[in-house]
Coordinates of C-alpha atoms and ligand atoms in Angstrom, one line a residue:
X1 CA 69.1 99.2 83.6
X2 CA 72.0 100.8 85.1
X3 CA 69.7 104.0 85.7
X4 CA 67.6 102.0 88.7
X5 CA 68.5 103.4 92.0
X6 CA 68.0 100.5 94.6
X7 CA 66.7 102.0 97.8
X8 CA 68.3 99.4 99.6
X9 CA 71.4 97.2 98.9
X10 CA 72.0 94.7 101.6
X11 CA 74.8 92.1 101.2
X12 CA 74.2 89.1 102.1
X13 CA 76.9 86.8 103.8
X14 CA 74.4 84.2 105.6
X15 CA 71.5 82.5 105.0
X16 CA 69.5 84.2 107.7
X17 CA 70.5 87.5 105.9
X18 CA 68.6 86.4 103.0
X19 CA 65.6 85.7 105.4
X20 CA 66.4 89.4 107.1
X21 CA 66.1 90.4 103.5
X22 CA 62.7 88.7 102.2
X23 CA 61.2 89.9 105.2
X24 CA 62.0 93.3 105.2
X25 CA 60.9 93.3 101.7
X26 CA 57.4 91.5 103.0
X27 CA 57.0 93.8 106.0
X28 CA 57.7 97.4 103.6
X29 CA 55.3 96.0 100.6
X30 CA 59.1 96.8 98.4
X31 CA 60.3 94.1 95.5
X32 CA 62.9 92.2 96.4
X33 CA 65.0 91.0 94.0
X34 CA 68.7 88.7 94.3
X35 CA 71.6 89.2 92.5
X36 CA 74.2 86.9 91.0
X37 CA 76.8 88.1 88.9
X38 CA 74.7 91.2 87.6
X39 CA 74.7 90.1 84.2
X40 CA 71.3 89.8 83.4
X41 CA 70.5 90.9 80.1
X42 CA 67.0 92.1 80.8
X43 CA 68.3 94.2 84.6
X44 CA 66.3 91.4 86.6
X45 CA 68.4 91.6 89.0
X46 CA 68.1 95.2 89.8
X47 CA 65.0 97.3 91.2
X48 CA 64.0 100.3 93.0
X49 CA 63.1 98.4 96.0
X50 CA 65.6 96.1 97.8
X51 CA 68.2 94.2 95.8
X52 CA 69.8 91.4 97.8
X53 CA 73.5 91.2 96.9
X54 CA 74.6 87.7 97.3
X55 CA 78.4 87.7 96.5
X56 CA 79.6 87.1 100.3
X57 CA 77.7 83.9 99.6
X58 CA 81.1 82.6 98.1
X59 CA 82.4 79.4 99.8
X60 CA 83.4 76.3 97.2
X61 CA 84.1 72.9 98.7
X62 CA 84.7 69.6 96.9
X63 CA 83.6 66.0 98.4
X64 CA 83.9 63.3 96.4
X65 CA 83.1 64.9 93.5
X66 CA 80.3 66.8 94.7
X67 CA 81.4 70.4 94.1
X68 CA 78.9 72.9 96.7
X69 CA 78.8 76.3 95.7
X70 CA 77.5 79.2 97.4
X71 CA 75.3 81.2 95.2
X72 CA 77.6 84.7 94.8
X73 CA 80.2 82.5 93.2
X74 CA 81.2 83.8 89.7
X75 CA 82.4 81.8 87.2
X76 CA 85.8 82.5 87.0
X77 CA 86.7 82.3 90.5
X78 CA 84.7 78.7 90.6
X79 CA 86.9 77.4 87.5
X80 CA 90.1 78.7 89.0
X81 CA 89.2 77.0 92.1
X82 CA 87.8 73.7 90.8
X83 CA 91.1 73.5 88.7
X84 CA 93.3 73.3 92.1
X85 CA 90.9 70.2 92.4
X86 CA 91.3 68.7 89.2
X87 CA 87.7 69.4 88.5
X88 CA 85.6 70.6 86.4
X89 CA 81.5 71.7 85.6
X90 CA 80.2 72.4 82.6
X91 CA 79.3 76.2 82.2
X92 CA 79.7 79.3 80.1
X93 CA 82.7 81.5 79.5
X94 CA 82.0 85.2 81.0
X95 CA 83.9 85.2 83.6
X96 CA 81.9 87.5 85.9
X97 CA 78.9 85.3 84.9
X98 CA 77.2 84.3 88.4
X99 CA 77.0 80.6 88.8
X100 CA 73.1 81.0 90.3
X101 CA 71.8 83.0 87.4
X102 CA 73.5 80.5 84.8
X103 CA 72.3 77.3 86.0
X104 CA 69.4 78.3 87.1
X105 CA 68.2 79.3 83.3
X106 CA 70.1 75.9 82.1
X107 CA 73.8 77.4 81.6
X108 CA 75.3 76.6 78.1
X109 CA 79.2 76.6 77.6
X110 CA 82.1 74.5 75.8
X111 CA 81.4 71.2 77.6
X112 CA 78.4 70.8 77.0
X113 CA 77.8 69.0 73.7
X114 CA 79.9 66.3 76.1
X115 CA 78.6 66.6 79.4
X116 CA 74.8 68.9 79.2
X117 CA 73.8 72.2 80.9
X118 CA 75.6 73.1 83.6
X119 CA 71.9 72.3 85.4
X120 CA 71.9 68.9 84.1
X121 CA 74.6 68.1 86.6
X122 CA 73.3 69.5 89.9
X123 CA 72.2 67.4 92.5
X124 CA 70.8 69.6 95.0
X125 CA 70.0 73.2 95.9
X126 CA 69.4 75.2 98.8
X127 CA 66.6 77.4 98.7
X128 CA 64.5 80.5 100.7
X129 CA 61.3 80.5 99.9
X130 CA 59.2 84.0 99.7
X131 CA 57.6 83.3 103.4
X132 CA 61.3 82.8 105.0
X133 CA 61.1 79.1 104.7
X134 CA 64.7 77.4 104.1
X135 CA 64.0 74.5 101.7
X136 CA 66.8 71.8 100.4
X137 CA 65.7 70.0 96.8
X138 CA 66.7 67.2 95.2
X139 CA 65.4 64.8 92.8
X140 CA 64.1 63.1 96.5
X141 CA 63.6 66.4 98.4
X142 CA 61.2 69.2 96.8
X143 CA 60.9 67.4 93.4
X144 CA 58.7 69.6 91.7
X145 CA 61.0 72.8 92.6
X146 CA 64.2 70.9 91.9
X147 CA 62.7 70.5 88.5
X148 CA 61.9 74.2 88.0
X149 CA 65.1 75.0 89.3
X150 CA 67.0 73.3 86.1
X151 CA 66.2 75.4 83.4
X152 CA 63.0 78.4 83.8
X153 CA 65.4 81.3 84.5
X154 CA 66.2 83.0 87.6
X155 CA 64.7 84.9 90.3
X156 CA 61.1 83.3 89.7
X157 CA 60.9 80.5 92.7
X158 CA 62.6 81.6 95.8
X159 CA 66.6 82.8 96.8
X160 CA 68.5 80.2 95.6
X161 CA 71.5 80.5 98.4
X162 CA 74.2 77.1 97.8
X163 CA 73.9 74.6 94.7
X164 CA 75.2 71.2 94.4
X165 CA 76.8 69.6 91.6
X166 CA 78.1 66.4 90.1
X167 CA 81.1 67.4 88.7
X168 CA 83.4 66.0 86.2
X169 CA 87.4 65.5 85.6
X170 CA 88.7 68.3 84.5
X171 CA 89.3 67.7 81.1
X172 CA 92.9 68.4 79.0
X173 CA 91.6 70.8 76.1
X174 CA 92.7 71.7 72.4
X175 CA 91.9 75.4 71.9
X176 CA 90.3 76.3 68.5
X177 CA 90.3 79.5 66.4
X178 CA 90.3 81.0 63.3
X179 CA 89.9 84.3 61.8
X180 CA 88.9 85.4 58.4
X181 CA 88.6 88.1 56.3
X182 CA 87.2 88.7 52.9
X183 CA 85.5 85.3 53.0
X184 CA 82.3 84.3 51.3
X185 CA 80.4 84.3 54.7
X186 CA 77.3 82.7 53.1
X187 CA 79.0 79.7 52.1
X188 CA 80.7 79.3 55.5
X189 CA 77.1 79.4 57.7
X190 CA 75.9 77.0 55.2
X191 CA 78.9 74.7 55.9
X192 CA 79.4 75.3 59.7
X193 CA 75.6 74.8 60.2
X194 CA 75.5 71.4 58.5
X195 CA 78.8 70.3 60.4
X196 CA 78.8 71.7 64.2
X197 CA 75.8 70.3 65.6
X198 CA 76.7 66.7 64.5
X199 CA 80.9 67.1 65.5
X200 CA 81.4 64.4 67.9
X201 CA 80.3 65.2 71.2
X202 CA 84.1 66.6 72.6
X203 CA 83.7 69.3 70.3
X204 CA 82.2 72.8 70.4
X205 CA 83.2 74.5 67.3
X206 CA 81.0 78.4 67.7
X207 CA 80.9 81.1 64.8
X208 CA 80.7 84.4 64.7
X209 CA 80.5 86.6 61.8
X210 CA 80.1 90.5 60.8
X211 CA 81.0 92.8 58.2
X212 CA 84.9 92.3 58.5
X213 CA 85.0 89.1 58.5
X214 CA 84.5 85.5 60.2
X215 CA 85.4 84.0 63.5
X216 CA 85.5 80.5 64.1
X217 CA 86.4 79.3 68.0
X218 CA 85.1 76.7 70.5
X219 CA 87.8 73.6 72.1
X220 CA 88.0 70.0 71.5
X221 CA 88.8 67.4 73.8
X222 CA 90.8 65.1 71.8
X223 CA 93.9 66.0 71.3
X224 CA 95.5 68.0 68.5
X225 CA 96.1 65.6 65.5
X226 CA 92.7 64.3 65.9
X227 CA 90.9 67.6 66.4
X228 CA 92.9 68.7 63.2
X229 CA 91.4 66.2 61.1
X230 CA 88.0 66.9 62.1
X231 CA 88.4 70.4 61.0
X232 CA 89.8 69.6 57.7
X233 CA 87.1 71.2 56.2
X234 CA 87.5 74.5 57.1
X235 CA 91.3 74.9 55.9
X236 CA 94.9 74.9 56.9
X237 CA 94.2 78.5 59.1
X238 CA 92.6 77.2 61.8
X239 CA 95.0 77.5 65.1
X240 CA 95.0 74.5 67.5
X241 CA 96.6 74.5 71.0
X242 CA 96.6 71.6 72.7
X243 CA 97.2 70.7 76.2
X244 CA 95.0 73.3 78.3
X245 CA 93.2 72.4 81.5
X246 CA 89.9 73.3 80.6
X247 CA 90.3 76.1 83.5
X248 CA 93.4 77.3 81.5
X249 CA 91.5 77.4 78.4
X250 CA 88.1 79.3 79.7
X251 CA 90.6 82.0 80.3
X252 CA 92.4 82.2 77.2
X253 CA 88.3 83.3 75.7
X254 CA 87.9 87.1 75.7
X255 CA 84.3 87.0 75.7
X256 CA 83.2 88.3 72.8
X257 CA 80.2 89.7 74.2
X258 CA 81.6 91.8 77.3
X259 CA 81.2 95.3 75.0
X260 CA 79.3 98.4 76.5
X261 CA 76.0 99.6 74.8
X262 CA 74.8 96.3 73.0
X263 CA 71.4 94.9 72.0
X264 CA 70.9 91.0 71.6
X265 CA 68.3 89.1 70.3
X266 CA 68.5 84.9 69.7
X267 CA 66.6 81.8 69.2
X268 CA 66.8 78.3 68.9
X269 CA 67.2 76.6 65.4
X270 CA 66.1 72.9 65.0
X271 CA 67.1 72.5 61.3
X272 CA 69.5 74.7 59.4
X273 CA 68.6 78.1 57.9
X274 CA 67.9 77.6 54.6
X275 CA 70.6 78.8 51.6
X276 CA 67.7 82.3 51.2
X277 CA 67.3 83.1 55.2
X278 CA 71.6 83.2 55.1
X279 CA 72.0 85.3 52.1
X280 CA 69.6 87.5 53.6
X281 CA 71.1 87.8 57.0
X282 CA 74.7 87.8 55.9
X283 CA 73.5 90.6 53.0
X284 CA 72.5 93.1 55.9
X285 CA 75.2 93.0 58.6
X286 CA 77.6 96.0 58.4
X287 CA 80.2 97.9 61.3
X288 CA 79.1 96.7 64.6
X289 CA 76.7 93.9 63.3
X290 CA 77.1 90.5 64.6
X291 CA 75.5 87.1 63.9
X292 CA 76.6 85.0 66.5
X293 CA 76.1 80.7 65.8
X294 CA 76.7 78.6 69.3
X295 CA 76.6 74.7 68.5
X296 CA 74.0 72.5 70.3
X297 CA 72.8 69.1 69.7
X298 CA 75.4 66.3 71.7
X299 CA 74.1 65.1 75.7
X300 CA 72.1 68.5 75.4
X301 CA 69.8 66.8 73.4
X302 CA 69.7 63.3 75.1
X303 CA 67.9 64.8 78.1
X304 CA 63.7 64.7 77.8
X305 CA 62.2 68.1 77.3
X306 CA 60.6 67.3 80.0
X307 CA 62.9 65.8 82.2
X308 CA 64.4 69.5 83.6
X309 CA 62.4 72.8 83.0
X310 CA 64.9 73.2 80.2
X311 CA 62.5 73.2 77.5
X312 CA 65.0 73.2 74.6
X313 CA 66.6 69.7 74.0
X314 CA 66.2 68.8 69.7
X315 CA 67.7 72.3 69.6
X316 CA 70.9 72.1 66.6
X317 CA 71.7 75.5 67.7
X318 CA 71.4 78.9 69.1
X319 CA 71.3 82.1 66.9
X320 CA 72.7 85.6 68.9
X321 CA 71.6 89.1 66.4
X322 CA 74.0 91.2 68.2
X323 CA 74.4 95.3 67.6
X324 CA 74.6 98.9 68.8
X325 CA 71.4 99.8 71.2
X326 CA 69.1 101.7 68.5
X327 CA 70.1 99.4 65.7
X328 CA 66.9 98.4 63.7
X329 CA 68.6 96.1 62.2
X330 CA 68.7 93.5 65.0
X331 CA 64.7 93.1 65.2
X332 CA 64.3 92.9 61.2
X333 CA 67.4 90.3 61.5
X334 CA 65.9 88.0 64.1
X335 CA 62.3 88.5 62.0
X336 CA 64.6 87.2 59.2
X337 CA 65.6 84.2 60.7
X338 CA 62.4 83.8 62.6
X339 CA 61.0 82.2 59.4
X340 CA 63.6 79.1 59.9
X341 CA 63.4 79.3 63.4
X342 CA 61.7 77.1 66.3
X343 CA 60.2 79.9 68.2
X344 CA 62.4 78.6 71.3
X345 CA 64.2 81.2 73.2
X346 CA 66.8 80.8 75.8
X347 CA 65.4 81.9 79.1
X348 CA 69.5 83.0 80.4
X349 CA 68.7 85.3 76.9
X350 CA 65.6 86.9 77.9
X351 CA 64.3 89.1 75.3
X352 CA 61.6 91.9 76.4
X353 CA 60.3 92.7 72.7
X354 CA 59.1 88.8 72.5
X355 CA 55.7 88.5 72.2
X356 CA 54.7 84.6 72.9
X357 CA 57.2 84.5 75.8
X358 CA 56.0 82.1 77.9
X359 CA 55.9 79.3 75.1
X360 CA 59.0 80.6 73.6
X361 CA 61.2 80.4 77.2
X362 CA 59.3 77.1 78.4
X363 CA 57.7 75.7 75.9
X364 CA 55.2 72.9 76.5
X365 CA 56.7 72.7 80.0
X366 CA 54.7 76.4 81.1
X367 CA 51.6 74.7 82.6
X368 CA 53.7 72.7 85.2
X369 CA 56.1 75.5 85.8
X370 CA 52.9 77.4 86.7
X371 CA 51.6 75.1 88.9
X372 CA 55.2 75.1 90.6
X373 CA 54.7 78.8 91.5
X374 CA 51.4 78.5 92.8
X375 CA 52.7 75.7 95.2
X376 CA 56.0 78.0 96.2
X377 CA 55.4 81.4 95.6
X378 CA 51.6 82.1 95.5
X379 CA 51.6 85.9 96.0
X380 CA 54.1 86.2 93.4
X381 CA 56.6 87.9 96.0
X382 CA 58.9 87.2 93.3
X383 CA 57.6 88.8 90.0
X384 CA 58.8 90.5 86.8
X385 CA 57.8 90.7 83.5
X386 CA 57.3 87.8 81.5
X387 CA 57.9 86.2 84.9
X388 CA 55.7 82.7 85.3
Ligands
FAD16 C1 79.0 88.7 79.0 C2 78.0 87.6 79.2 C3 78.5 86.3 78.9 C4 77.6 85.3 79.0 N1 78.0 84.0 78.7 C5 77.1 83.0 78.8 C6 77.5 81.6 78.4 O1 78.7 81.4 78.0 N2 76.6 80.6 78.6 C7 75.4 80.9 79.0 O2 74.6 79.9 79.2 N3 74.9 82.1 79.4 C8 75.8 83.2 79.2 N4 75.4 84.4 79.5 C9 74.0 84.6 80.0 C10 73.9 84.3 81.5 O3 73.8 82.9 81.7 C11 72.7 85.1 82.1 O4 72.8 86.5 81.9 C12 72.6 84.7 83.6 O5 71.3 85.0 84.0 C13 73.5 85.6 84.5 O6 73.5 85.3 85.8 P1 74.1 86.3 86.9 O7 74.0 85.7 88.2 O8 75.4 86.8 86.4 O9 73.1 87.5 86.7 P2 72.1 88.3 87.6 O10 71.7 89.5 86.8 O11 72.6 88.5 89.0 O12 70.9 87.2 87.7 C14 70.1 86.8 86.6 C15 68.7 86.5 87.1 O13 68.7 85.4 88.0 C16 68.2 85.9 89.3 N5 69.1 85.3 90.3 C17 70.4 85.6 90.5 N6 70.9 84.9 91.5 C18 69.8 84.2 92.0 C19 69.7 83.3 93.1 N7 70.7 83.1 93.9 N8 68.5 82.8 93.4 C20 67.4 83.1 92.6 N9 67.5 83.9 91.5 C21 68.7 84.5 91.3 C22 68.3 87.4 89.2 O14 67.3 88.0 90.1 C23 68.0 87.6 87.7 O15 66.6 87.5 87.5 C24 76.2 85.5 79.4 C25 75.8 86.8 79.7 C26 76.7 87.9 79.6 C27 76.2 89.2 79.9

C-alpha cells in the first residue's frame, strides 16, 4: 500500500474543506478517499486519486461527560487528554490508531469486556455525505446511518468529520503480564480459552504465543490482591502493577503488532478450538509466527446483533494468524482454525483473501446495511473492494 502515489493530498482543518474535497473529487470523476490514523490494514485509506487528510480535524472537548472528538484525533493523544479530565472511553491500544477508523468498524480494546466497543458509547456523529450534504446522527437524528455508523467499517457512508461519546470515569488499573518460555503452549490455549472469555467483566486477560514462547497480558480493574487470585491459575510469574490510570497503563503496552512487513489474518470464535485444531496450530508456528488470542464475551456480548451494525456480539473471542508477508503459513493456519471458527471477521481486520466477505464482516446485518447505502450514497462515491 505504501507504493500508491495520491495525486492529491489535501489536509483538511474545516468541515467545508471536507466539502471542497468531495467536490473536487465529484467534479474530476477521481476516488476520494479520508484518512484517519493510516492504519488500515487493507490501504483503504490510500488511493491514486485524492486522499483527504483529516488530522487538523483534532479539537477534544469534554461537557458533562460528553467527550467530542474531531475525526484526525489519534488514540494516544485522545487518552492523554481525556486523562487531564479524569476520563476515559473504551478503545484499542495503538497509539497512532485514528479514533474515526476504530469506532467506526466497532473499536475493541482493554475496557471493553466492562464497558463495549468503543462504538457502543457514542452518542452522535457528524457526517458529509458524498453530495456535500453535512448530516448530524443520533439514535433521534439519521437513525438508520447512526446505526451503520457503529460497527460496518470505515470509509463506506460519507466523511465522518466530529464523533460524540459517552464516556466513562477513568478507571484505576492493575497491569497484567507474563512471559514464558519452554512452556507446553497447547495446554495453555486450552486453559486460557476456557477461562478469559468468562473472567469477570473488569478483566481483559489477551495471549499471544509463537515459537519462543508464550505471552500473557491484558489489565484488571480490581485491584491487585483480587486480580491475583483470579489469576491463580496461571502461576506465581504473572507480574501485577496496580494503581495505573487507565491512560497511564495504555502507554505502558508496546503494541505488539506495530512491526514492519507483517501479514494478519483473524476470525471470531464462538466456542473454544477443540484440543486437535490447537495441537495443530501450535505444531506449525516457528521464528516470526504468531497466534494472537484477544478475549471477548463481557457487555460486548449483551448488545443485540442487531442493535449496532456490529455484527459480532456471542463472539468468545478473536483469533489474529500473524507472520512475515509471503508466509504460507498464515492462510493454511487460519484454514486450520477455520474448521472451529464462526466464519465472523472483524471489519477494523479486513482481510482481502476472504471469500464470503460480506456475511463474514456483517453478518445477517448486510441487507440493511445495503439499503443504508442506497439511501446515503447511491452512486457509490465511496467504494472499495468488498465495500457494501
Ligand atoms: C498497530 C495497530 C494496532 C491496532 N490496534 C487495535 C486495537 O487495539 N483495537 C481495535 O479494535 N483495532 C485495532 N487496530 C485496527 C484498527 O481499528 C483499524 O486499522 C482502523 O480502521 C484504523 O483506523 P485509522 O483511522 O487509523 O485508519 P485509516 O487507514 O485512516 O482508516 C481506516 C478506514 O476508515 C476510513 N476512515 C478513516 N477516517 C474516516 C472518517 N473520518 N470518515 C469515514 N471513514 C474514515 C478510511 O478511509 C479507511 O477505509 C489496530 C491496527 C493497527 C495497524
Amino acid at each position: 500500500m505504501i507504493t500508491v502515489e495520491p495525486r492529491l493530498v489535501m489536509v483538511c482543518r474545516s468541515v467545508s474543506d471536507v466539502v471542497e474535497g468531495l467536490r473536487q473529487g465529484a467534479a474530476s470523476g477521481e476516488r476520494v478517499v479520508p484518512r484517519g490514523g493510516g492504519h488500515c490494514f487493507a490501504g483503504r485509506s490510500s488511493t491514486d486519486g485524492i486522499v483527504l487528510d483529516l488530522s487538523g480535524l483534532d479539537e477534544i472537548s469534554v461537557r458533562d461527560g460528553v467527550v467530542t472528538v474531531g475525526a484526525g484525533v489519534l488514540l494516544g493523544t485522545l487518552y492523554a487528554e481525556l486523562h487531564r479530565h479524569r476520563r476515559a472511553v473504551p478503545g484499542g491500544c495503538g497509539p497512532g490508531v485514528g479514533i474515526a477508523g476504530l469506532t467506526l468498524g466497532g473499536g475493541i480494546g482493554l475496557l471493553g469486556r466492562k464497558y463495549g466497543l468503543t462504538c457502543d458509547r457514542l452518542v452522535g456523529v457528524q457526517v458529509v455525505l458524498a453530495d456535500g450534504r453535512v448530516v448530524e446522527c443520533s439514535e433521534s437524528s439519521e437513525p438508520e446511518l447512526f446505526w451503520a455508523l457503529r460497527g460496518a467499517g470505515g470509509g463506506q457512508f460519507g466523511v465522518v468529520t466530529s464523533l460524540r461519546f459517552a464516556s466513562v470515569p477513568e478507571p484505576v488499573m492493575t497491569r497484567i503480564e507474563a512471559r514464558w518460555a519452554g512452556i507446553d503452549l497447547a495446554e495453555l490455549v486450552s486453559a486460557w480459552q476456557e477461562w478469559a472469555p468468562d473472567a469477570p467483566d473488569e478483566v481483559t486477560v489477551n495471549l499471544s504465543v509463537g515459537a519462543g514462547g508464550a505471552r500473557l497480558f491484558g489489565a484488571s480493574m480490581l485491584g491487585v490482591a483480587a486480580t491475583r487470585e483470579l489469576l491463580s491459575a496461571f502461576g506465581s510469574s504473572v507480574e501485577l502493577r496496580g494503581g495505573l490510570a487507565y491512560a497511564e497503563l495504555k502507554s505502558s503496552f508496546a503494541d505488539p503488532l506495530e512491526r514492519p512487513a507483517l501479514r494478519m489474518r483473524s476470525e471470531f470464535f464462538t466456542s473454544s478450538l477443540r484440543a486437535g485444531t490447537v495441537a495443530s496450530l501450535v505444531g506449525e508456528l516457528s521464528a516470526g509466527r504468531e497466534l494472537s488470542f484477544t478475549a471477548m464475551g463481557g457487555t460486548y456480548n449483551r448488545v443485540a446483533a442487531e442493535a449496532t451494525a456490529f455484527a459480532h456480539r456471542s463472539s468468545r473471542f478473536l483469533l489474529e494468524y500473524v507472520s512475515d508477508v509471503g508466509d504460507p503459513w498464515i492462510d493454511a493456519a487460519w484454514a486450520t482454525g477455520h474448521v472451529d471458527g464462526s466464519g465472523g471477521v472483524y471489519p477494523n481486520f479486513p482481510d482481502p483473501a476472504l471469500q464470503d466477505w460480506a456475511s463474514a464482516y456483517h453478518g445477517d446485518n448486510y441487507a440493511r446495511l445495503q439499503a443504508v447505502k442506497r439511501a446515503y450514497d447511491p452512486h457509490r462515491f465511496f467504494a472499495f473492494p468488498q465495500g457494501i
